[in-house]
Short mmCIF file of C-alpha atoms in Angstrom, two decimals:
data_model
loop_
_atom_site.label_atom_id
_atom_site.label_comp_id
_atom_site.label_asym_id
_atom_site.label_seq_id
_atom_site.Cartn_x
_atom_site.Cartn_y
_atom_site.Cartn_z
CA UNK A 1 76.29 84.67 75.72
CA UNK A 2 79.01 82.70 77.51
CA UNK A 3 79.52 83.03 81.25
CA UNK A 4 82.42 85.16 82.42
CA UNK A 5 85.53 83.15 83.15
CA UNK A 6 86.70 83.08 86.78
CA UNK A 7 90.18 84.07 87.91
CA UNK A 8 92.98 81.57 88.49
CA UNK A 9 95.30 82.98 91.14
CA UNK A 10 98.43 82.18 93.09
CA UNK A 11 98.25 83.34 96.71
CA UNK A 12 101.34 83.81 98.85
CA UNK A 13 99.94 84.08 102.37
CA UNK A 14 101.75 84.69 105.64
CA UNK A 15 101.28 81.79 108.07
CA UNK A 16 102.34 82.09 111.69
CA UNK A 17 101.09 79.99 114.58
CA UNK A 18 101.50 82.77 117.17
CA UNK A 19 103.76 85.69 118.03
CA UNK A 20 106.25 83.36 119.69
CA UNK A 21 106.96 81.34 116.55
CA UNK A 22 108.60 82.23 113.27
CA UNK A 23 106.26 82.82 110.34
CA UNK A 24 106.66 82.29 106.63
CA UNK A 25 104.86 82.70 103.32
CA UNK A 26 103.03 79.66 102.02
CA UNK A 27 101.75 79.32 98.46
CA UNK A 28 98.21 78.35 97.53
CA UNK A 29 96.45 77.99 94.19
CA UNK A 30 92.83 78.96 93.75
CA UNK A 31 90.76 78.80 90.59
CA UNK A 32 87.48 80.03 89.16
CA UNK A 33 87.20 83.05 91.46
CA UNK A 34 84.36 85.32 90.40
CA UNK A 35 85.38 88.91 89.67
CA UNK A 36 82.19 89.96 91.44
CA UNK A 37 83.26 88.39 94.73
CA UNK A 38 84.95 90.36 97.47
CA UNK A 39 88.51 89.71 98.63
CA UNK A 40 87.25 88.19 101.89
CA UNK A 41 84.85 85.94 99.96
CA UNK A 42 87.85 84.72 97.98
CA UNK A 43 89.61 83.88 101.28
CA UNK A 44 86.43 82.13 102.47
CA UNK A 45 86.54 80.06 99.28
CA UNK A 46 90.20 79.19 99.88
CA UNK A 47 89.51 78.18 103.49
CA UNK A 48 86.64 75.96 102.39
CA UNK A 49 89.00 74.22 99.98
CA UNK A 50 91.64 73.80 102.70
CA UNK A 51 89.13 72.34 105.17
CA UNK A 52 87.83 69.90 102.55
CA UNK A 53 91.44 68.81 101.97
CA UNK A 54 91.98 68.26 105.71
CA UNK A 55 94.29 71.27 106.11
CA UNK A 56 94.15 74.05 108.68
CA UNK A 57 92.27 77.13 107.54
CA UNK A 58 93.89 80.56 107.38
CA UNK A 59 93.04 82.89 110.26
CA UNK A 60 92.00 86.40 109.24
CA UNK A 61 89.97 89.08 110.99
CA UNK A 62 86.59 90.40 109.88
CA UNK A 63 83.22 91.42 111.26
CA UNK A 64 80.79 93.81 109.54
CA UNK A 65 82.10 93.40 105.98
CA UNK A 66 80.62 96.82 105.25
CA UNK A 67 83.67 99.05 105.66
CA UNK A 68 82.57 100.21 109.11
CA UNK A 69 84.45 98.26 111.79
CA UNK A 70 87.96 98.22 110.31
CA UNK A 71 88.74 94.68 111.46
CA UNK A 72 89.57 93.35 107.98
CA UNK A 73 93.14 94.59 108.23
CA UNK A 74 95.25 92.97 105.51
CA UNK A 75 98.40 94.08 103.71
CA UNK A 76 97.82 93.11 100.07
CA UNK A 77 100.54 93.40 97.44
CA UNK A 78 102.39 95.96 99.53
CA UNK A 79 99.40 98.19 100.38
CA UNK A 80 97.09 98.28 103.40
CA UNK A 81 93.61 97.12 102.27
CA UNK A 82 94.91 96.40 98.78
CA UNK A 83 95.24 98.16 95.41
CA UNK A 84 92.03 100.19 95.49
CA UNK A 85 91.71 103.58 97.23
CA UNK A 86 89.36 104.77 99.96
CA UNK A 87 88.12 101.31 100.92
CA UNK A 88 88.70 98.62 103.50
CA UNK A 89 89.72 95.06 102.60
CA UNK A 90 86.14 93.81 102.85
CA UNK A 91 85.12 96.35 100.18
CA UNK A 92 87.88 95.24 97.82
CA UNK A 93 86.57 93.19 94.90
CA UNK A 94 88.41 90.64 92.81
CA UNK A 95 87.83 92.64 89.63
CA UNK A 96 90.88 94.64 90.76
CA UNK A 97 93.09 91.61 89.96
CA UNK A 98 94.03 89.85 86.74
CA UNK A 99 93.80 86.21 85.77
CA UNK A 100 97.05 84.41 86.60
CA UNK A 101 98.20 87.09 89.05
CA UNK A 102 100.19 86.35 92.18
CA UNK A 103 98.83 88.08 95.30
CA UNK A 104 100.90 88.57 98.46
CA UNK A 105 98.81 88.75 101.65
CA UNK A 106 100.30 89.76 104.99
CA UNK A 107 99.17 90.98 108.42
CA UNK A 108 99.78 94.54 109.61
CA UNK A 109 103.48 95.01 110.34
CA UNK A 110 103.99 96.99 113.55
CA UNK A 111 105.69 96.37 116.88
CA UNK A 112 102.57 97.76 118.56
CA UNK A 113 100.36 95.24 116.70
CA UNK A 114 101.76 91.79 117.60
CA UNK A 115 100.59 88.88 115.48
CA UNK A 116 98.03 86.60 117.11
CA UNK A 117 97.87 84.03 114.31
CA UNK A 118 98.42 84.11 110.55
CA UNK A 119 96.83 87.37 109.33
CA UNK A 120 95.30 88.40 112.66
CA UNK A 121 97.03 91.03 114.79
CA UNK A 122 96.34 92.39 118.27
CA UNK A 123 95.22 96.01 117.90
CA UNK A 124 94.23 96.47 121.54
CA UNK A 125 96.90 99.20 121.75
CA UNK A 126 94.36 101.48 120.05
CA UNK A 127 91.80 100.62 122.71
CA UNK A 128 94.22 101.52 125.50
CA UNK A 129 94.99 104.85 123.83
CA UNK A 130 91.25 105.55 123.64
CA UNK A 131 90.78 104.55 127.27
CA UNK A 132 93.40 107.12 128.23
CA UNK A 133 91.25 110.01 127.03
CA UNK A 134 89.20 109.37 123.91
CA UNK A 135 85.87 110.18 125.51
CA UNK A 136 83.81 112.93 127.13
CA UNK A 137 82.87 112.54 130.80
CA UNK A 138 79.10 112.92 131.13
CA UNK A 139 76.83 112.44 134.11
CA UNK A 140 74.37 109.75 133.03
CA UNK A 141 72.82 109.21 136.46
CA UNK A 142 69.35 110.15 135.25
CA UNK A 143 69.80 113.89 135.65
CA UNK A 144 70.62 114.44 131.98
CA UNK A 145 69.57 117.72 130.40
CA UNK A 146 68.10 118.58 127.03
CA UNK A 147 70.33 118.51 123.97
CA UNK A 148 73.14 121.09 124.03
CA UNK A 149 71.98 124.37 122.51
CA UNK A 150 75.45 125.90 121.96
CA UNK A 151 75.81 126.94 118.35
CA UNK A 152 78.72 125.31 116.51
CA UNK A 153 80.14 126.82 113.29
CA UNK A 154 79.37 124.52 110.36
CA UNK A 155 83.03 124.38 109.36
CA UNK A 156 83.98 123.11 112.82
CA UNK A 157 81.11 120.63 112.87
CA UNK A 158 82.06 119.29 109.45
CA UNK A 159 85.72 118.94 110.43
CA UNK A 160 84.77 117.15 113.65
CA UNK A 161 82.59 114.72 111.71
CA UNK A 162 85.38 114.12 109.18
CA UNK A 163 87.76 113.25 112.02
CA UNK A 164 85.15 111.04 113.68
CA UNK A 165 84.95 108.98 110.48
CA UNK A 166 88.15 107.19 111.59
CA UNK A 167 87.34 103.51 112.15
CA UNK A 168 90.62 102.65 113.88
CA UNK A 169 91.62 99.99 111.37
CA UNK A 170 95.34 100.70 111.74
CA UNK A 171 96.16 101.18 108.05
CA UNK A 172 97.93 104.42 108.99
CA UNK A 173 100.26 102.50 111.31
CA UNK A 174 100.83 99.69 108.82
CA UNK A 175 101.82 102.00 105.97
CA UNK A 176 103.97 104.39 108.02
CA UNK A 177 107.70 103.67 107.78
CA UNK A 178 107.93 104.64 111.47
CA UNK A 179 104.85 102.72 112.60
CA UNK A 180 103.32 105.97 113.86
CA UNK A 181 99.74 106.20 115.13
CA UNK A 182 99.55 110.00 114.86
CA UNK A 183 96.74 110.01 112.28
CA UNK A 184 94.59 107.78 114.49
CA UNK A 185 95.26 109.73 117.69
CA UNK A 186 95.01 113.05 115.85
CA UNK A 187 91.59 112.08 114.54
CA UNK A 188 90.33 111.06 117.97
CA UNK A 189 91.67 114.26 119.56
CA UNK A 190 90.26 116.43 116.77
CA UNK A 191 86.73 115.06 116.88
CA UNK A 192 86.45 116.40 120.43
CA UNK A 193 88.72 119.44 120.27
CA UNK A 194 86.56 121.08 117.60
CA UNK A 195 83.34 120.92 119.63
CA UNK A 196 82.43 122.82 122.82
CA UNK A 197 81.55 119.59 124.62
CA UNK A 198 85.12 118.39 124.19
CA UNK A 199 86.91 121.55 125.28
CA UNK A 200 86.29 120.95 129.00
CA UNK A 201 88.74 118.02 129.11
CA UNK A 202 90.81 118.98 126.07
CA UNK A 203 94.16 119.46 127.83
CA UNK A 204 93.92 116.32 129.95
CA UNK A 205 92.76 114.33 126.93
CA UNK A 206 95.58 115.18 124.55
CA UNK A 207 98.30 114.80 127.20
CA UNK A 208 97.04 111.39 128.27
CA UNK A 209 96.40 110.06 124.76
CA UNK A 210 99.80 111.11 123.41
CA UNK A 211 101.47 109.61 126.48
CA UNK A 212 99.58 106.36 125.99
CA UNK A 213 100.50 106.34 122.29
CA UNK A 214 104.18 106.63 123.15
CA UNK A 215 103.97 103.97 125.85
CA UNK A 216 102.42 101.50 123.39
CA UNK A 217 105.53 101.66 121.23
CA UNK A 218 104.21 103.49 118.18
CA UNK A 219 106.83 105.40 116.20
CA UNK A 220 107.14 109.13 115.67
CA UNK A 221 105.46 110.96 112.80
CA UNK A 222 107.79 112.33 110.12
CA UNK A 223 105.05 113.76 107.88
CA UNK A 224 105.59 111.51 104.86
CA UNK A 225 101.83 111.52 104.25
CA UNK A 226 101.50 107.80 103.54
CA UNK A 227 98.90 107.49 106.30
CA UNK A 228 96.54 109.95 104.61
CA UNK A 229 96.94 108.22 101.24
CA UNK A 230 96.11 104.76 102.60
CA UNK A 231 93.41 105.74 105.11
CA UNK A 232 90.15 104.15 103.91
CA UNK A 233 88.18 107.11 105.26
CA UNK A 234 90.47 109.81 103.86
CA UNK A 235 91.41 111.31 107.22
CA UNK A 236 93.49 114.44 106.56
CA UNK A 237 96.96 115.18 107.92
CA UNK A 238 95.35 118.29 109.39
CA UNK A 239 94.31 116.22 112.40
CA UNK A 240 97.98 115.57 113.22
CA UNK A 241 98.73 119.29 113.08
CA UNK A 242 95.76 119.95 115.37
CA UNK A 243 96.90 117.28 117.82
CA UNK A 244 100.37 118.84 117.91
CA UNK A 245 98.93 122.30 118.59
CA UNK A 246 96.67 120.94 121.31
CA UNK A 247 99.57 119.05 122.86
CA UNK A 248 101.90 122.06 122.80
CA UNK A 249 99.27 124.29 124.39
CA UNK A 250 98.46 121.74 127.09
CA UNK A 251 102.16 121.17 127.84
CA UNK A 252 102.80 124.91 128.26
CA UNK A 253 99.82 125.28 130.58
CA UNK A 254 100.94 122.26 132.58
CA UNK A 255 104.31 123.89 133.09
#
C-alpha cells in the first residue's frame, strides 16, 4: 500500500514588522504537508524551511496547542480559526485543505488588537476589561470558610459553566463587522451573574467592565450573530442579552 501523498500549498501570509510600519501579503510555497499535521505544525514546517534558507521566520502566537488558551488567533481564508467549526487554530488539521490550494493567513483585524508583528496581535485589552471587574473579591487571609453550601439550580449552574468556557481568544471581535467584544464581556459577566457568589458585586462589575470595554475602543454590538458562529467554544448570544439586562438594571439603580 503506497504512502499517502502530502499536500502542496501556496500560502499568502501577512508580514508586518510592527504596528508602526505598513504590512503586506507575501507568498510562500510549501510541499509534502501531511494531512495528519495540525495547521500550526504546518507553520512550524514553513518556518524551519525559512530559517534553513537564511530568511526571517514568521511570528505567530501559540501556547497550549490543546484548544484551551486561545492564543493561536489566526484569520484563515476569511474565517477566525479557519474553515472548521467549534475549534481553535491549533486544533485545525490540514485534512481540511486540498492539494494545490492557496491559503490566506492574517492576524486578527481590530483597532483594539494592534499588531505586534506579522500574525501576532496585542490582546491585552481583554486583560484590562477583566481587571475592571471580571473577578469575585474574596478574603484569602487564612480565615477562609468551608465550601459554600448555597444551593444553585442546575440550569443556572450549567449556564454559568457554559459562559465560563470562554477562553478569550478574540474570534468574536475578529469576525464582528463592528469589532465588538460583547460576546466576550457578556460571557465573563454571565459566569458570575448566574451564581450567588457573584451577585454581591454584580452591579459594580457590569458597569466597570462595560465602561472598560468602551474605553478600549471595541465597537458596538448589532446582533448579527457572527460571533456566536465563529466562537470555538460555542458561547451563546444569550450572554450578551444577560449583560445588557444586568447593565440596564445597574444603571437604573445608580441613578
